Every structure is written in structure tokens, then in C-alpha cells.
Amino acid sequence: MTAATEAVAPPKARGGIAQSVGDSLVVAKRNLIRMTRIPEMVIFGLIQPIMFVVLFSYVFGGSISVPGAGLSASGYREFLMAGIFAQTVTFATAGAGAGIADDMHKGLIDRFRSLPMARGAVLTGRTLADLVQTALTLVVLAVVALLVGWRTHENVLKVLGGFALLLLLGYAFSWIGALIGLSVRTPEAATSGGLIWLFPLTFISNAFVPAENMPTFLQTIANWNPFSATVQACRELFGNLPPNYPVPDAWPMQHPVWASLIWSVLIILVFRTLAVRKYRSASA
């Protein structure tokens, strides 16, 4: 074989997994570059959680009784922050759905179809880019929380573990957003569809008030809510549970770290499968 022949020889084909990973990273890079060129997307994504931190800390702090901490404003602030963090990562679902719906509406997905790339890479790349944005939001939010008086009382590894669970939950919910984005016709519908079910999910939970203050049937829902499991796990890992806090008897509340991991992985497996299937049928 001559040198000229070697120069024009086609590259060796990659395996399925290698191609899928490579294509996903390329799509993720494309979405991250797009975010840097539209900075208002990131800025507006930061404003809402910061407002929640300030408003809940100073408006409701001292007004809501937390078992073991009473009406202490500082006690409620520490109880609250895990819920605010979890709400922030889950509300990113609406943005993920709107972004995919926008790509579908503009025909970008059709252009991806014409390329020799893994079918699931478009969705995986998008969710990975959203995960990076969510991580940035959490960093800024944690700094704001520290400024208003929030503190952790465990070692660094446990605190990092808490934030890892939050990011895993956010990544899991981004697949729900991907499915919604593929199922509607406009970005506006994706935004509405991505938020309407999140409000009951986050408020029928232990995020903002102890579940024991709710009616009995709502307590059961709150204790088995995947959102509540992550909130409870983060409170334990951050050391933010008040002394003698009465932990409910439900298994997810007794083993919140494991419950959070199981819920997040299960959501990823189910909704990634459904989203990729929907993407394939939509682009067939």
C-alpha cells in the first residue's frame, strides 16, 4: 500500500459504545457553547433559586416550627437549604424540555438525522450539557446560602456526596424533560408541561415543611416521594437535621441515601429508554 493510499484511507469505524460516547460529548459541547453565547439563559436560571433562598430564609424563617429546632430562624434555614437545592435541580427539567422542543421545532434534529451518529447521542449530549449548567447553578446557590447563614456540619466527603446526589437527581429529571420536549410541538408547551407537575412534586414533600405537619395521606405521599428522599439524604450528609428530629418510619426516610440512589437510577433507566424510543419514532 502506498503512502498516498494510506493518506486517503477512511478512518477505522468505532464500536457502538465508543461512537455513542463520542457523539454525545460533541453534542454536549455544542450545547455548552450555545449557552455561553446566550448568557441570559444562565443568568435567568440563577435568579429564581437565589430569590427562593432569600425569600424563604427571611420571610418564613422563624415562622415555621421544625421539630428539634422550634421556631429558630437559623434552624429553619439549615432545614430549608437541602429542599431549595433539590428544587433548583429539578426545575431545570423545564429548560431541558424547552431546549429539545426548540431544536425539534427549528429542524435541528432533522439535520442530526442526516449525520452518521448514534441516535441516542442527541438526547444524551443535551442532558449532559444541562447537568453542567445545573452544577454551575448549585455552586452559585451554595455561596448565596453561606452568605445568608447556612452551614454544614459534616466532613467534606459527605457534603460532596450530598451535592452528587443532587446532581444525579437533576440528571434523572432532565430525561423526563427530554421526553416532554419530544412529545409537544412548541418550546412554550414544553416549558409549561415541564413545570406543571413539578409544583405538586416539590411541595408535597419534606422540602419546606416537616411531612408530619401534613394530613396522613399526604404524609405517605411525601415520605415515598423521590424528591423527599434526596432532600432527606442531603440533610443527613450536610448535618442539617436538628437534634432529636423525628424521622418517619417509611423506608425511604430511614435509608434516604440508598432511596435517593435507587429512585434516580430508576428514573434514568425508565425515562431514557422512553425518550430515545420517542426520538427514534419522531425521526423515523
CSV table of N, CA, C and O in Angstrom, one decimal, residues 160-218:
chain,number,residue,atom,x,y,z
A,160,LEU,N,-19.8,16.7,49.8
A,160,LEU,CA,-19.7,16.4,48.3
A,160,LEU,C,-20.7,15.3,47.9
A,160,LEU,O,-21.2,15.4,46.8
A,161,GLY,N,-20.8,14.3,48.7
A,161,GLY,CA,-21.8,13.2,48.4
A,161,GLY,C,-23.2,13.8,48.3
A,161,GLY,O,-24.0,13.3,47.5
A,162,GLY,N,-23.5,14.7,49.2
A,162,GLY,CA,-24.9,15.3,49.1
A,162,GLY,C,-25.1,16.1,47.8
A,162,GLY,O,-26.1,15.9,47.1
A,163,PHE,N,-24.1,16.8,47.4
A,163,PHE,CA,-24.2,17.5,46.1
A,163,PHE,C,-24.2,16.6,44.9
A,163,PHE,O,-24.9,16.8,43.9
A,164,ALA,N,-23.5,15.5,45.1
A,164,ALA,CA,-23.5,14.4,44.0
A,164,ALA,C,-24.9,13.8,43.8
A,164,ALA,O,-25.4,13.6,42.7
A,165,LEU,N,-25.6,13.6,44.9
A,165,LEU,CA,-27.0,13.1,44.9
A,165,LEU,C,-27.9,14.1,44.2
A,165,LEU,O,-28.8,13.7,43.5
A,166,LEU,N,-27.7,15.4,44.5
A,166,LEU,CA,-28.5,16.4,43.9
A,166,LEU,C,-28.3,16.4,42.4
A,166,LEU,O,-29.3,16.5,41.6
A,167,LEU,N,-27.0,16.3,41.9
A,167,LEU,CA,-26.8,16.3,40.5
A,167,LEU,C,-27.3,15.1,39.8
A,167,LEU,O,-27.8,15.2,38.7
A,168,LEU,N,-27.3,14.0,40.5
A,168,LEU,CA,-27.8,12.7,40.0
A,168,LEU,C,-29.3,12.9,39.8
A,168,LEU,O,-29.9,12.5,38.8
A,169,LEU,N,-30.0,13.5,40.8
A,169,LEU,CA,-31.4,13.7,40.7
A,169,LEU,C,-31.8,14.6,39.6
A,169,LEU,O,-32.7,14.4,38.8
A,170,GLY,N,-31.0,15.7,39.4
A,170,GLY,CA,-31.2,16.7,38.4
A,170,GLY,C,-31.0,16.0,37.0
A,170,GLY,O,-31.8,16.3,36.1
A,171,TYR,N,-30.0,15.1,36.9
A,171,TYR,CA,-29.8,14.5,35.6
A,171,TYR,C,-30.9,13.5,35.3
A,171,TYR,O,-31.4,13.4,34.2
A,172,ALA,N,-31.4,12.8,36.3
A,172,ALA,CA,-32.5,11.9,36.1
A,172,ALA,C,-33.8,12.7,35.6
A,172,ALA,O,-34.5,12.3,34.7
A,173,PHE,N,-34.0,13.8,36.3
A,173,PHE,CA,-35.2,14.6,35.9
A,173,PHE,C,-35.1,15.2,34.5
A,173,PHE,O,-36.1,15.5,33.8
A,174,SER,N,-33.8,15.5,34.1
A,174,SER,CA,-33.6,16.0,32.8
A,174,SER,C,-34.1,15.1,31.7
A,174,SER,O,-34.5,15.5,30.6
A,175,TRP,N,-34.1,13.8,32.0
A,175,TRP,CA,-34.6,12.8,31.0
A,175,TRP,C,-36.1,12.9,30.9
A,175,TRP,O,-36.7,12.6,29.9
A,176,ILE,N,-36.8,13.2,32.0
A,176,ILE,CA,-38.2,13.4,32.0
A,176,ILE,C,-38.5,14.7,31.1
A,176,ILE,O,-39.4,14.7,30.3
A,177,GLY,N,-37.7,15.7,31.3
A,177,GLY,CA,-37.8,16.9,30.4
A,177,GLY,C,-37.6,16.6,29.0
A,177,GLY,O,-38.2,17.1,28.1
A,178,ALA,N,-36.6,15.7,28.7
A,178,ALA,CA,-36.3,15.3,27.3
A,178,ALA,C,-37.6,14.6,26.7
A,178,ALA,O,-37.9,14.9,25.5
A,179,LEU,N,-38.2,13.8,27.4
A,179,LEU,CA,-39.4,13.1,26.9
A,179,LEU,C,-40.5,14.1,26.7
A,179,LEU,O,-41.2,14.0,25.7
A,180,ILE,N,-40.7,15.0,27.6
A,180,ILE,CA,-41.7,16.1,27.4
A,180,ILE,C,-41.4,16.9,26.2
A,180,ILE,O,-42.3,17.2,25.4
A,181,GLY,N,-40.1,17.3,26.0
A,181,GLY,CA,-39.8,18.1,24.8
A,181,GLY,C,-40.0,17.4,23.5
A,181,GLY,O,-40.3,18.1,22.5
A,182,LEU,N,-39.9,16.1,23.5
A,182,LEU,CA,-40.1,15.3,22.3
A,182,LEU,C,-41.6,15.1,22.0
A,182,LEU,O,-42.0,14.7,20.9
A,183,SER,N,-42.4,15.3,23.1
A,183,SER,CA,-43.8,14.9,23.0
A,183,SER,C,-44.7,16.1,22.6
A,183,SER,O,-45.9,15.9,22.4
A,184,VAL,N,-44.2,17.3,22.7
A,184,VAL,CA,-45.0,18.5,22.4
A,184,VAL,C,-44.5,19.2,21.1
A,184,VAL,O,-43.5,18.9,20.6
A,185,ARG,N,-45.3,20.2,20.7
A,185,ARG,CA,-45.0,20.8,19.4
A,185,ARG,C,-44.2,22.1,19.5
A,185,ARG,O,-43.5,22.5,18.5
A,186,THR,N,-44.2,22.8,20.6
A,186,THR,CA,-43.5,24.1,20.8
A,186,THR,C,-42.7,24.1,22.0
A,186,THR,O,-43.1,23.5,23.0
A,187,PRO,N,-41.7,25.0,22.1
A,187,PRO,CA,-40.9,25.2,23.3
A,187,PRO,C,-41.8,25.7,24.5
A,187,PRO,O,-41.6,25.4,25.6
A,188,GLU,N,-42.8,26.6,24.1
A,188,GLU,CA,-43.7,27.1,25.2
A,188,GLU,C,-44.5,26.0,25.9
A,188,GLU,O,-44.6,26.0,27.1
A,189,ALA,N,-45.0,25.1,25.1
A,189,ALA,CA,-45.7,23.9,25.6
A,189,ALA,C,-44.8,23.1,26.5
A,189,ALA,O,-45.2,22.5,27.5
A,190,ALA,N,-43.5,22.9,26.1
A,190,ALA,CA,-42.6,22.1,26.8
A,190,ALA,C,-42.3,22.8,28.2
A,190,ALA,O,-42.1,22.1,29.2
A,191,THR,N,-42.1,24.1,28.2
A,191,THR,CA,-41.9,24.8,29.5
A,191,THR,C,-43.1,24.6,30.4
A,191,THR,O,-42.9,24.3,31.6
A,192,SER,N,-44.3,24.8,29.9
A,192,SER,CA,-45.5,24.6,30.8
A,192,SER,C,-45.6,23.2,31.2
A,192,SER,O,-45.9,22.9,32.4
A,193,GLY,N,-45.4,22.2,30.3
A,193,GLY,CA,-45.5,20.8,30.7
A,193,GLY,C,-44.4,20.4,31.6
A,193,GLY,O,-44.6,19.4,32.4
A,194,GLY,N,-43.3,21.1,31.5
A,194,GLY,CA,-42.2,20.7,32.4
A,194,GLY,C,-42.3,21.2,33.8
A,194,GLY,O,-41.7,20.7,34.8
A,195,LEU,N,-43.2,22.2,34.0
A,195,LEU,CA,-43.3,22.8,35.3
A,195,LEU,C,-44.6,22.4,36.1
A,195,LEU,O,-44.6,22.3,37.3
A,196,ILE,N,-45.7,22.1,35.3
A,196,ILE,CA,-47.0,21.9,35.9
A,196,ILE,C,-47.0,20.8,36.9
A,196,ILE,O,-47.7,20.8,38.0
A,197,TRP,N,-46.2,19.7,36.6
A,197,TRP,CA,-46.2,18.5,37.5
A,197,TRP,C,-45.1,18.7,38.6
A,197,TRP,O,-45.1,17.9,39.6
A,198,LEU,N,-44.2,19.6,38.4
A,198,LEU,CA,-43.1,19.8,39.4
A,198,LEU,C,-43.6,20.5,40.7
A,198,LEU,O,-43.1,20.2,41.8
A,199,PHE,N,-44.6,21.4,40.6
A,199,PHE,CA,-45.1,22.0,41.8
A,199,PHE,C,-45.7,21.1,42.8
A,199,PHE,O,-45.3,21.1,44.0
A,200,PRO,N,-46.6,20.2,42.4
A,200,PRO,CA,-47.1,19.3,43.5
A,200,PRO,C,-46.0,18.3,43.9
A,200,PRO,O,-45.9,17.9,45.1
A,201,LEU,N,-45.0,17.9,43.0
A,201,LEU,CA,-44.0,17.0,43.4
A,201,LEU,C,-43.1,17.7,44.5
A,201,LEU,O,-42.7,17.0,45.5
A,202,THR,N,-42.7,18.9,44.3
A,202,THR,CA,-41.8,19.6,45.3
A,202,THR,C,-42.5,20.0,46.6
A,202,THR,O,-41.9,20.1,47.6
A,203,PHE,N,-43.8,20.4,46.4
A,203,PHE,CA,-44.5,20.9,47.6
A,203,PHE,C,-45.1,19.8,48.5
A,203,PHE,O,-45.3,20.0,49.7
A,204,ILE,N,-45.5,18.7,47.8
A,204,ILE,CA,-46.0,17.6,48.7
A,204,ILE,C,-44.7,16.7,49.0
A,204,ILE,O,-44.5,15.6,48.5
A,205,SER,N,-43.9,17.3,49.8
A,205,SER,CA,-42.6,16.7,50.2
A,205,SER,C,-42.2,17.3,51.5
A,205,SER,O,-42.8,18.1,52.1
A,206,ASN,N,-41.0,16.8,51.9
A,206,ASN,CA,-40.4,17.4,53.1
A,206,ASN,C,-39.5,18.5,52.9
A,206,ASN,O,-38.7,18.9,53.8
A,207,ALA,N,-39.5,19.2,51.7
A,207,ALA,CA,-38.6,20.2,51.4
A,207,ALA,C,-38.7,21.5,52.2
A,207,ALA,O,-37.7,22.0,52.7
A,208,PHE,N,-39.9,21.9,52.4
A,208,PHE,CA,-40.1,23.2,53.0
A,208,PHE,C,-40.8,23.2,54.4
A,208,PHE,O,-40.6,24.1,55.2
A,209,VAL,N,-41.5,22.1,54.7
A,209,VAL,CA,-42.1,21.9,56.0
A,209,VAL,C,-41.9,20.4,56.4
A,209,VAL,O,-41.9,19.6,55.4
A,210,PRO,N,-41.9,20.1,57.6
A,210,PRO,CA,-41.8,18.7,58.0
A,210,PRO,C,-43.1,17.9,57.5
A,210,PRO,O,-44.2,18.5,57.6
A,211,ALA,N,-42.9,16.7,57.0
A,211,ALA,CA,-44.0,16.0,56.5
A,211,ALA,C,-45.1,15.7,57.6
A,211,ALA,O,-46.3,15.5,57.3
A,212,GLU,N,-44.6,15.6,58.8
A,212,GLU,CA,-45.6,15.3,59.9
A,212,GLU,C,-46.6,16.3,60.1
A,212,GLU,O,-47.7,16.1,60.8
A,213,ASN,N,-46.4,17.5,59.5
A,213,ASN,CA,-47.5,18.6,59.6
A,213,ASN,C,-48.6,18.4,58.6
A,213,ASN,O,-49.5,19.2,58.6
A,214,MET,N,-48.4,17.5,57.7
A,214,MET,CA,-49.4,17.3,56.6
A,214,MET,C,-50.5,16.3,57.1
A,214,MET,O,-50.3,15.5,58.0
A,215,PRO,N,-51.6,16.2,56.4
A,215,PRO,CA,-52.6,15.2,56.6
A,215,PRO,C,-52.0,13.8,56.4
A,215,PRO,O,-51.0,13.7,55.6
A,216,THR,N,-52.6,12.8,57.0
A,216,THR,CA,-51.9,11.4,56.9
A,216,THR,C,-51.7,10.9,55.5
A,216,THR,O,-50.6,10.4,55.2
A,217,PHE,N,-52.7,11.1,54.6
A,217,PHE,CA,-52.5,10.5,53.3
A,217,PHE,C,-51.4,11.3,52.5
A,217,PHE,O,-50.7,10.7,51.7
A,218,LEU,N,-51.2,12.6,52.8
A,218,LEU,CA,-50.2,13.4,52.2
A,218,LEU,C,-48.8,13.0,52.8
A,218,LEU,O,-47.8,13.1,52.1
